[in-house]
mmCIF file of C-alpha atoms and ligand atoms in Angstrom:
data_model
loop_
_atom_site.group_PDB
_atom_site.id
_atom_site.type_symbol
_atom_site.label_atom_id
_atom_site.label_comp_id
_atom_site.label_asym_id
_atom_site.label_seq_id
_atom_site.Cartn_x
_atom_site.Cartn_y
_atom_site.Cartn_z
ATOM 1 C CA MET A 476 -0.046 -0.027 -0.147
ATOM 2 C CA PRO A 477 1.430 3.444 -0.740
ATOM 3 C CA GLU A 478 2.204 5.647 2.181
ATOM 4 C CA LEU A 479 2.929 9.073 2.397
ATOM 5 C CA PRO A 480 6.517 8.945 1.088
ATOM 6 C CA GLU A 481 5.555 7.037 -2.020
ATOM 7 C CA VAL A 482 2.852 9.589 -2.758
ATOM 8 C CA GLU A 483 5.223 12.071 -2.271
ATOM 9 C CA VAL A 484 7.829 10.612 -4.659
ATOM 10 C CA ILE A 485 5.029 10.047 -7.340
ATOM 11 C CA ARG A 486 4.085 13.578 -6.841
ATOM 12 C CA ARG A 487 7.778 14.835 -7.556
ATOM 13 C CA GLY A 488 7.976 12.627 -10.496
ATOM 14 C CA LEU A 489 4.582 13.929 -12.172
ATOM 15 C CA GLN A 490 5.450 17.559 -11.164
ATOM 16 C CA ASN A 491 8.752 17.016 -13.442
ATOM 17 C CA HIS A 492 6.418 16.071 -16.378
ATOM 18 C CA LEU A 493 2.980 17.414 -15.995
ATOM 19 C CA PRO A 494 2.933 21.140 -15.676
ATOM 20 C CA GLY A 495 2.148 22.981 -19.019
ATOM 21 C CA ARG A 496 0.417 20.029 -20.597
ATOM 22 C CA LYS A 497 -2.882 20.167 -22.015
ATOM 23 C CA VAL A 498 -5.476 17.322 -21.749
ATOM 24 C CA LEU A 499 -6.710 16.387 -25.201
ATOM 25 C CA ASP A 500 -8.834 13.737 -24.406
ATOM 26 C CA ILE A 501 -10.204 11.532 -21.600
ATOM 27 C CA ALA A 502 -11.127 7.977 -21.498
ATOM 28 C CA THR A 503 -12.504 6.008 -18.398
ATOM 29 C CA GLY A 504 -13.113 2.263 -17.754
ATOM 30 C CA ASN A 505 -16.353 0.651 -16.607
ATOM 31 C CA LYS A 506 -15.032 -0.954 -13.466
ATOM 32 C CA LYS A 507 -16.387 0.638 -10.200
ATOM 33 C CA LEU A 508 -13.841 2.318 -7.729
ATOM 34 C CA ARG A 509 -14.133 3.225 -4.114
ATOM 35 C CA LEU A 510 -15.965 6.400 -5.508
ATOM 36 C CA PRO A 511 -17.947 6.569 -8.705
ATOM 37 C CA MET A 512 -15.799 7.756 -11.592
ATOM 38 C CA PRO A 513 -16.711 11.556 -12.096
ATOM 39 C CA ARG A 514 -17.390 11.149 -15.763
ATOM 40 C CA LYS A 515 -19.481 14.371 -16.256
ATOM 41 C CA ASN A 516 -17.115 16.639 -14.240
ATOM 42 C CA LEU A 517 -13.905 15.132 -15.856
ATOM 43 C CA LYS A 518 -15.348 16.459 -19.207
ATOM 44 C CA LYS A 519 -16.765 19.510 -17.740
ATOM 45 C CA TYR A 520 -13.736 20.749 -15.774
ATOM 46 C CA ILE A 521 -10.631 18.840 -16.956
ATOM 47 C CA LEU A 522 -10.877 18.255 -20.587
ATOM 48 C CA GLY A 523 -9.415 20.872 -22.690
ATOM 49 C CA THR A 524 -7.367 22.468 -19.792
ATOM 50 C CA ARG A 525 -3.768 22.748 -18.978
ATOM 51 C CA ILE A 526 -2.160 21.225 -15.860
ATOM 52 C CA LYS A 527 -0.533 23.900 -13.597
ATOM 53 C CA SER A 528 1.004 21.962 -10.854
ATOM 54 C CA VAL A 529 0.995 18.602 -8.994
ATOM 55 C CA GLY A 530 0.528 18.937 -5.320
ATOM 56 C CA ARG A 531 -0.088 16.757 -2.206
ATOM 57 C CA ARG A 532 -2.302 16.650 0.900
ATOM 58 C CA ALA A 533 -1.990 13.547 2.997
ATOM 59 C CA LYS A 534 -2.067 10.689 0.679
ATOM 60 C CA PHE A 535 -4.287 12.657 -2.041
ATOM 61 C CA LEU A 536 -2.594 13.726 -5.292
ATOM 62 C CA LEU A 537 -3.868 16.999 -6.357
ATOM 63 C CA ILE A 538 -3.441 17.866 -9.932
ATOM 64 C CA THR A 539 -4.432 21.565 -10.262
ATOM 65 C CA MET A 540 -5.566 22.757 -13.716
ATOM 66 C CA ASP A 541 -5.263 26.306 -15.212
ATOM 67 C CA ASN A 542 -9.011 26.787 -14.886
ATOM 68 C CA GLY A 543 -8.825 26.290 -11.006
ATOM 69 C CA ALA A 544 -10.221 22.691 -11.248
ATOM 70 C CA CYS A 545 -8.442 20.067 -9.391
ATOM 71 C CA LEU A 546 -8.074 16.314 -10.154
ATOM 72 C CA VAL A 547 -7.928 14.437 -6.904
ATOM 73 C CA VAL A 548 -6.188 10.943 -6.935
ATOM 74 C CA HIS A 549 -6.150 8.590 -4.356
ATOM 75 C CA LEU A 550 -4.246 5.476 -4.832
ATOM 76 C CA GLY A 551 -5.941 3.097 -2.273
ATOM 77 C CA MET A 552 -4.052 0.034 -1.643
ATOM 78 C CA THR A 553 -2.798 -1.032 -5.281
ATOM 79 C CA GLY A 554 -3.383 2.368 -7.293
ATOM 80 C CA ARG A 555 -0.672 3.393 -9.673
ATOM 81 C CA LEU A 556 -0.320 6.594 -11.567
ATOM 82 C CA GLY A 557 1.941 6.846 -14.402
ATOM 83 C CA ILE A 558 3.037 8.696 -17.701
ATOM 84 C CA PHE A 559 3.307 6.298 -20.719
ATOM 85 C CA PRO A 560 4.648 6.789 -24.291
ATOM 86 C CA PRO A 561 2.353 6.088 -27.249
ATOM 87 C CA GLY A 562 1.562 2.690 -28.151
ATOM 88 C CA THR A 563 1.796 1.089 -24.795
ATOM 89 C CA PRO A 564 -0.665 -1.606 -24.591
ATOM 90 C CA ARG A 565 -3.718 -0.797 -22.235
ATOM 91 C CA ALA A 566 -3.837 -2.691 -19.221
ATOM 92 C CA LYS A 567 -6.841 -4.564 -17.859
ATOM 93 C CA HIS A 568 -6.907 -2.451 -14.569
ATOM 94 C CA ASP A 569 -6.713 1.203 -16.235
ATOM 95 C CA HIS A 570 -9.529 3.114 -14.956
ATOM 96 C CA LEU A 571 -8.663 6.497 -16.370
ATOM 97 C CA ARG A 572 -6.416 7.700 -19.201
ATOM 98 C CA LEU A 573 -5.683 11.180 -19.970
ATOM 99 C CA GLN A 574 -4.128 12.074 -23.505
ATOM 100 C CA LEU A 575 -1.684 14.782 -23.202
ATOM 101 C CA ASP A 576 -0.423 17.004 -26.041
ATOM 102 C CA ASP A 577 3.067 15.725 -25.822
ATOM 103 C CA ASN A 578 1.601 12.445 -27.061
ATOM 104 C CA MET A 579 2.099 10.976 -23.699
ATOM 105 C CA GLN A 580 -0.821 9.455 -21.719
ATOM 106 C CA LEU A 581 -1.417 9.819 -17.949
ATOM 107 C CA ARG A 582 -3.037 6.672 -16.645
ATOM 108 C CA PHE A 583 -4.320 5.614 -13.297
ATOM 109 C CA SER A 584 -4.647 1.833 -12.783
ATOM 110 C CA ASP A 585 -5.829 -0.117 -9.739
ATOM 111 C CA ILE A 586 -6.101 -3.754 -9.211
ATOM 112 C CA ARG A 587 -8.020 -3.810 -6.016
ATOM 113 C CA ARG A 588 -10.155 -0.632 -6.696
ATOM 114 C CA PHE A 589 -9.691 0.842 -3.263
ATOM 115 C CA GLY A 590 -8.401 3.956 -4.800
ATOM 116 C CA PHE A 591 -10.406 6.773 -6.573
ATOM 117 C CA ILE A 592 -10.636 9.776 -8.729
ATOM 118 C CA HIS A 593 -12.551 12.982 -7.953
ATOM 119 C CA VAL A 594 -12.804 16.323 -9.329
ATOM 120 C CA LEU A 595 -13.160 19.467 -7.748
ATOM 121 C CA ALA A 596 -14.831 22.246 -9.526
ATOM 122 C CA PRO A 597 -12.812 25.598 -9.953
ATOM 123 C CA GLY A 598 -13.035 27.842 -6.868
ATOM 124 C CA SER A 599 -14.230 24.627 -4.756
ATOM 125 C CA ASP A 600 -14.096 25.148 -1.064
ATOM 126 C CA PHE A 601 -12.063 22.056 0.666
ATOM 127 C CA SER A 602 -14.009 22.107 3.608
ATOM 128 C CA ASN A 603 -16.791 20.093 2.132
ATOM 129 C CA THR A 604 -14.631 17.479 0.637
ATOM 130 C CA MET A 605 -12.687 14.570 1.939
ATOM 131 C CA LEU A 606 -9.634 17.195 2.405
ATOM 132 C CA ALA A 607 -11.481 18.483 5.216
ATOM 133 C CA ASN A 608 -10.653 17.827 8.802
ATOM 134 C CA LEU A 609 -7.197 16.733 8.143
ATOM 135 C CA GLY A 610 -4.518 17.640 10.594
ATOM 136 C CA PRO A 611 -1.189 19.323 9.494
ATOM 137 C CA GLU A 612 1.331 17.672 7.229
ATOM 138 C CA PRO A 613 3.943 15.751 9.222
ATOM 139 C CA LEU A 614 6.576 17.549 7.069
ATOM 140 C CA GLY A 615 5.153 21.172 7.261
ATOM 141 C CA ARG A 616 5.260 23.909 9.580
ATOM 142 C CA GLY A 617 2.148 23.098 11.825
ATOM 143 C CA PHE A 618 3.500 19.918 13.054
ATOM 144 C CA THR A 619 5.053 21.225 16.113
ATOM 145 C CA PRO A 620 5.861 19.645 19.804
ATOM 146 C CA GLU A 621 3.545 22.368 21.193
ATOM 147 C CA TYR A 622 0.669 21.456 18.585
ATOM 148 C CA LEU A 623 1.049 18.081 19.693
ATOM 149 C CA LYS A 624 1.165 18.530 23.369
ATOM 150 C CA ASN A 625 -1.927 20.827 23.288
ATOM 151 C CA SER A 626 -3.855 18.209 21.190
ATOM 152 C CA ALA A 627 -2.863 15.586 23.516
ATOM 153 C CA ALA A 628 -3.788 17.385 26.769
ATOM 154 C CA GLY A 629 -6.092 15.588 29.193
ATOM 155 C CA LYS A 630 -6.318 12.538 26.748
ATOM 156 C CA SER A 631 -5.279 8.858 27.467
ATOM 157 C CA ARG A 632 -5.098 7.388 24.061
ATOM 158 C CA PRO A 633 -2.236 5.236 23.182
ATOM 159 C CA LEU A 634 0.614 7.335 21.311
ATOM 160 C CA LYS A 635 0.679 5.240 18.183
ATOM 161 C CA ASN A 636 -3.363 5.626 17.764
ATOM 162 C CA PHE A 637 -2.852 9.247 18.187
ATOM 163 C CA LEU A 638 -0.003 9.487 15.413
ATOM 164 C CA MET A 639 -2.299 7.590 12.998
ATOM 165 C CA ASP A 640 -5.174 9.773 13.517
ATOM 166 C CA SER A 641 -5.385 11.887 10.284
ATOM 167 C CA ARG A 642 -7.187 14.733 12.160
ATOM 168 C CA ILE A 643 -4.047 14.976 14.318
ATOM 169 C CA VAL A 644 -1.572 14.659 11.526
ATOM 170 C CA ALA A 645 -2.181 13.697 8.057
ATOM 171 C CA GLY A 646 -1.000 10.668 6.220
ATOM 172 C CA ILE A 647 1.106 8.543 8.785
ATOM 173 C CA GLY A 648 0.050 5.129 8.352
ATOM 174 C CA ASN A 649 0.596 2.012 10.356
ATOM 175 C CA ILE A 650 4.148 1.159 8.986
ATOM 176 C CA TYR A 651 5.545 4.405 9.346
ATOM 177 C CA ALA A 652 3.931 4.892 12.791
ATOM 178 C CA CYS A 653 5.949 2.006 13.976
ATOM 179 C CA GLU A 654 9.186 3.055 12.405
ATOM 180 C CA ILE A 655 8.566 6.712 13.642
ATOM 181 C CA LEU A 656 8.156 5.581 17.396
ATOM 182 C CA PHE A 657 11.216 3.198 17.110
ATOM 183 C CA HIS A 658 13.323 6.096 16.043
ATOM 184 C CA ALA A 659 11.853 8.324 18.730
ATOM 185 C CA GLY A 660 12.413 5.591 21.427
ATOM 186 C CA LEU A 661 8.912 5.760 22.536
ATOM 187 C CA ASN A 662 6.464 2.716 23.298
ATOM 188 C CA PRO A 663 3.546 2.872 21.019
ATOM 189 C CA GLY A 664 1.140 2.148 24.139
ATOM 190 C CA LYS A 665 2.284 5.221 25.992
ATOM 191 C CA LYS A 666 -0.703 7.449 27.377
ATOM 192 C CA ILE A 667 -0.466 10.759 25.355
ATOM 193 C CA SER A 668 -1.094 12.842 28.411
ATOM 194 C CA SER A 669 1.873 11.733 29.950
ATOM 195 C CA LEU A 670 4.426 12.797 27.176
ATOM 196 C CA SER A 671 6.676 15.807 28.048
ATOM 197 C CA ILE A 672 7.279 18.524 25.542
ATOM 198 C CA LYS A 673 10.734 16.948 24.927
ATOM 199 C CA GLU A 674 9.156 13.692 24.146
ATOM 200 C CA TRP A 675 6.850 15.461 21.680
ATOM 201 C CA ALA A 676 9.785 17.175 20.076
ATOM 202 C CA ARG A 677 11.408 13.559 19.600
ATOM 203 C CA VAL A 678 8.163 12.472 17.840
ATOM 204 C CA VAL A 679 8.271 15.428 15.618
ATOM 205 C CA ASP A 680 12.006 14.992 14.650
ATOM 206 C CA SER A 681 11.687 11.488 14.087
ATOM 207 C CA SER A 682 8.588 11.671 11.970
ATOM 208 C CA ARG A 683 10.400 14.195 9.772
ATOM 209 C CA HIS A 684 13.460 12.099 9.751
ATOM 210 C CA VAL A 685 11.816 8.771 8.952
ATOM 211 C CA LEU A 686 9.663 10.232 6.393
ATOM 212 C CA ARG A 687 12.364 12.345 4.719
ATOM 213 C CA LYS A 688 14.725 9.389 4.489
ATOM 214 C CA ALA A 689 11.980 7.197 2.981
ATOM 215 C CA ILE A 690 11.432 9.958 0.504
ATOM 216 C CA ALA A 691 14.888 9.959 -0.691
ATOM 217 C CA CYS A 692 14.931 6.174 -0.687
ATOM 218 C CA GLY A 693 12.141 6.218 -3.239
ATOM 219 C CA GLY A 694 13.457 9.090 -5.149
ATOM 220 C CA THR A 695 16.328 6.609 -6.193
ATOM 221 C CA THR A 696 14.132 3.766 -6.711
ATOM 222 C CA ILE A 697 11.858 5.530 -8.978
ATOM 223 C CA SER A 698 14.301 7.800 -10.863
ATOM 224 C CA ASP A 699 12.953 6.834 -14.444
ATOM 225 C CA PHE A 700 9.560 8.114 -13.527
ATOM 226 C CA VAL A 701 8.132 7.807 -17.080
ATOM 227 C CA ASN A 702 6.854 4.196 -16.969
ATOM 228 C CA ALA A 703 7.628 3.575 -13.728
ATOM 229 C CA SER A 704 4.231 2.531 -12.576
ATOM 230 C CA GLY A 705 4.138 -0.144 -15.154
ATOM 231 C CA ARG A 706 7.435 -1.745 -13.828
ATOM 232 C CA SER A 707 8.282 -1.104 -10.410
ATOM 233 C CA GLY A 708 6.510 -2.179 -7.099
ATOM 234 C CA TYR A 709 6.186 0.333 -4.281
ATOM 235 C CA PHE A 710 9.371 0.980 -2.588
ATOM 236 C CA GLN A 711 9.856 0.620 1.086
ATOM 237 C CA LEU A 712 12.468 2.121 3.465
ATOM 238 C CA GLU A 713 14.765 -0.484 5.323
ATOM 239 C CA LEU A 714 12.311 -1.200 8.097
ATOM 240 C CA GLN A 715 13.731 -1.621 11.692
ATOM 241 C CA THR A 716 10.387 -2.863 13.357
ATOM 242 C CA TYR A 717 7.619 -3.444 11.121
ATOM 243 C CA GLY A 718 7.136 -7.205 10.377
ATOM 244 C CA LYS A 719 10.211 -8.007 12.327
ATOM 245 C CA GLN A 720 8.726 -9.727 15.593
ATOM 246 C CA GLY A 721 11.273 -11.984 17.192
ATOM 247 C CA ARG A 722 14.043 -10.798 15.300
ATOM 248 C CA PRO A 723 16.865 -8.663 17.213
ATOM 249 C CA CYS A 724 16.477 -5.117 17.698
ATOM 250 C CA SER A 725 19.203 -3.165 15.531
ATOM 251 C CA CYS A 726 19.971 -1.247 18.474
ATOM 252 C CA CYS A 727 20.095 -3.511 21.691
ATOM 253 C CA SER A 728 19.506 -7.147 20.204
ATOM 254 C CA THR A 729 16.200 -7.596 22.244
ATOM 255 C CA PRO A 730 13.582 -9.478 20.254
ATOM 256 C CA ILE A 731 11.151 -7.218 18.466
ATOM 257 C CA THR A 732 7.576 -7.724 20.210
ATOM 258 C CA LYS A 733 4.291 -7.709 18.183
ATOM 259 C CA LYS A 734 1.002 -6.665 19.410
ATOM 260 C CA THR A 735 -2.249 -5.386 18.270
ATOM 261 C CA MET A 736 -3.417 -2.040 18.806
ATOM 262 C CA ALA A 737 -6.649 -0.481 17.444
ATOM 263 C CA GLY A 738 -6.826 -3.703 15.265
ATOM 264 C CA ARG A 739 -3.337 -3.036 13.711
ATOM 265 C CA SER A 740 -0.184 -4.958 14.217
ATOM 266 C CA THR A 741 2.256 -3.082 16.098
ATOM 267 C CA PHE A 742 5.965 -3.506 16.321
ATOM 268 C CA PHE A 743 8.324 -2.327 18.857
ATOM 269 C CA CYS A 744 11.355 -2.849 20.887
ATOM 270 C CA PRO A 745 10.242 -3.254 24.504
ATOM 271 C CA LYS A 746 13.778 -2.214 25.641
ATOM 272 C CA CYS A 747 14.505 0.643 23.620
ATOM 273 C CA GLN A 748 10.927 2.211 23.448
ATOM 274 C CA LYS A 749 9.704 3.330 26.832
HETATM 275 ZN ZN1 LIG B 1265 16.210 -2.308 21.391
#
């Protein structure tokens, strides 16, 4: 499943190719995605416009057009977005193809169909959309120790569940929550009201460090972005805890422990993470 670093690497790849390109034609598949394909709005707001920029909010890709409309892409579990040269055979799981004016095609494919495409009309207010109620970006300015301490005040939730709550911080999934807390040396089950400002600072620093490292690792994996979605799988940072139960901690050799929290597998070192 693509996590924030993968979506960010895809965004950077698309940003190198898409701005300035005009959408000459749009083709959609018949299969149902998590949300219905917005065929009418694709035609009304995206067809014939030029791509201005490719942004990201949490795990949503936001392709903004020169008329102010925005094509929102969510990759779900198995979604892929790639730019293909002319003549590339169509895949069975292609759900959307944009014909661009440089003869290339932007294609969205998704085998398991948990992803979706959405169109925001020009001048849309995000507050009525799936982009509302998202907390700050973990790599953005609003993600500070003070913000986290204030948000956690008086609450007894476990730290890992808090970090995975998209209303608190956008886009941190299960794998990276485990890795971030290992790097921070904090136990995933720790009650959030008990963390000091110094410990929250460790959460912020570790989030940035782990996510940036993963983005850098993906940047080298998907260096040849054109056609990348047709060839390579999603990359993954070399993980320290996730999926490593029983294996020695890279720091102290204590076996990594696995437990279930909020229905999700959670991995940590019981010695290093207090
Ligand atoms: Zn350890």
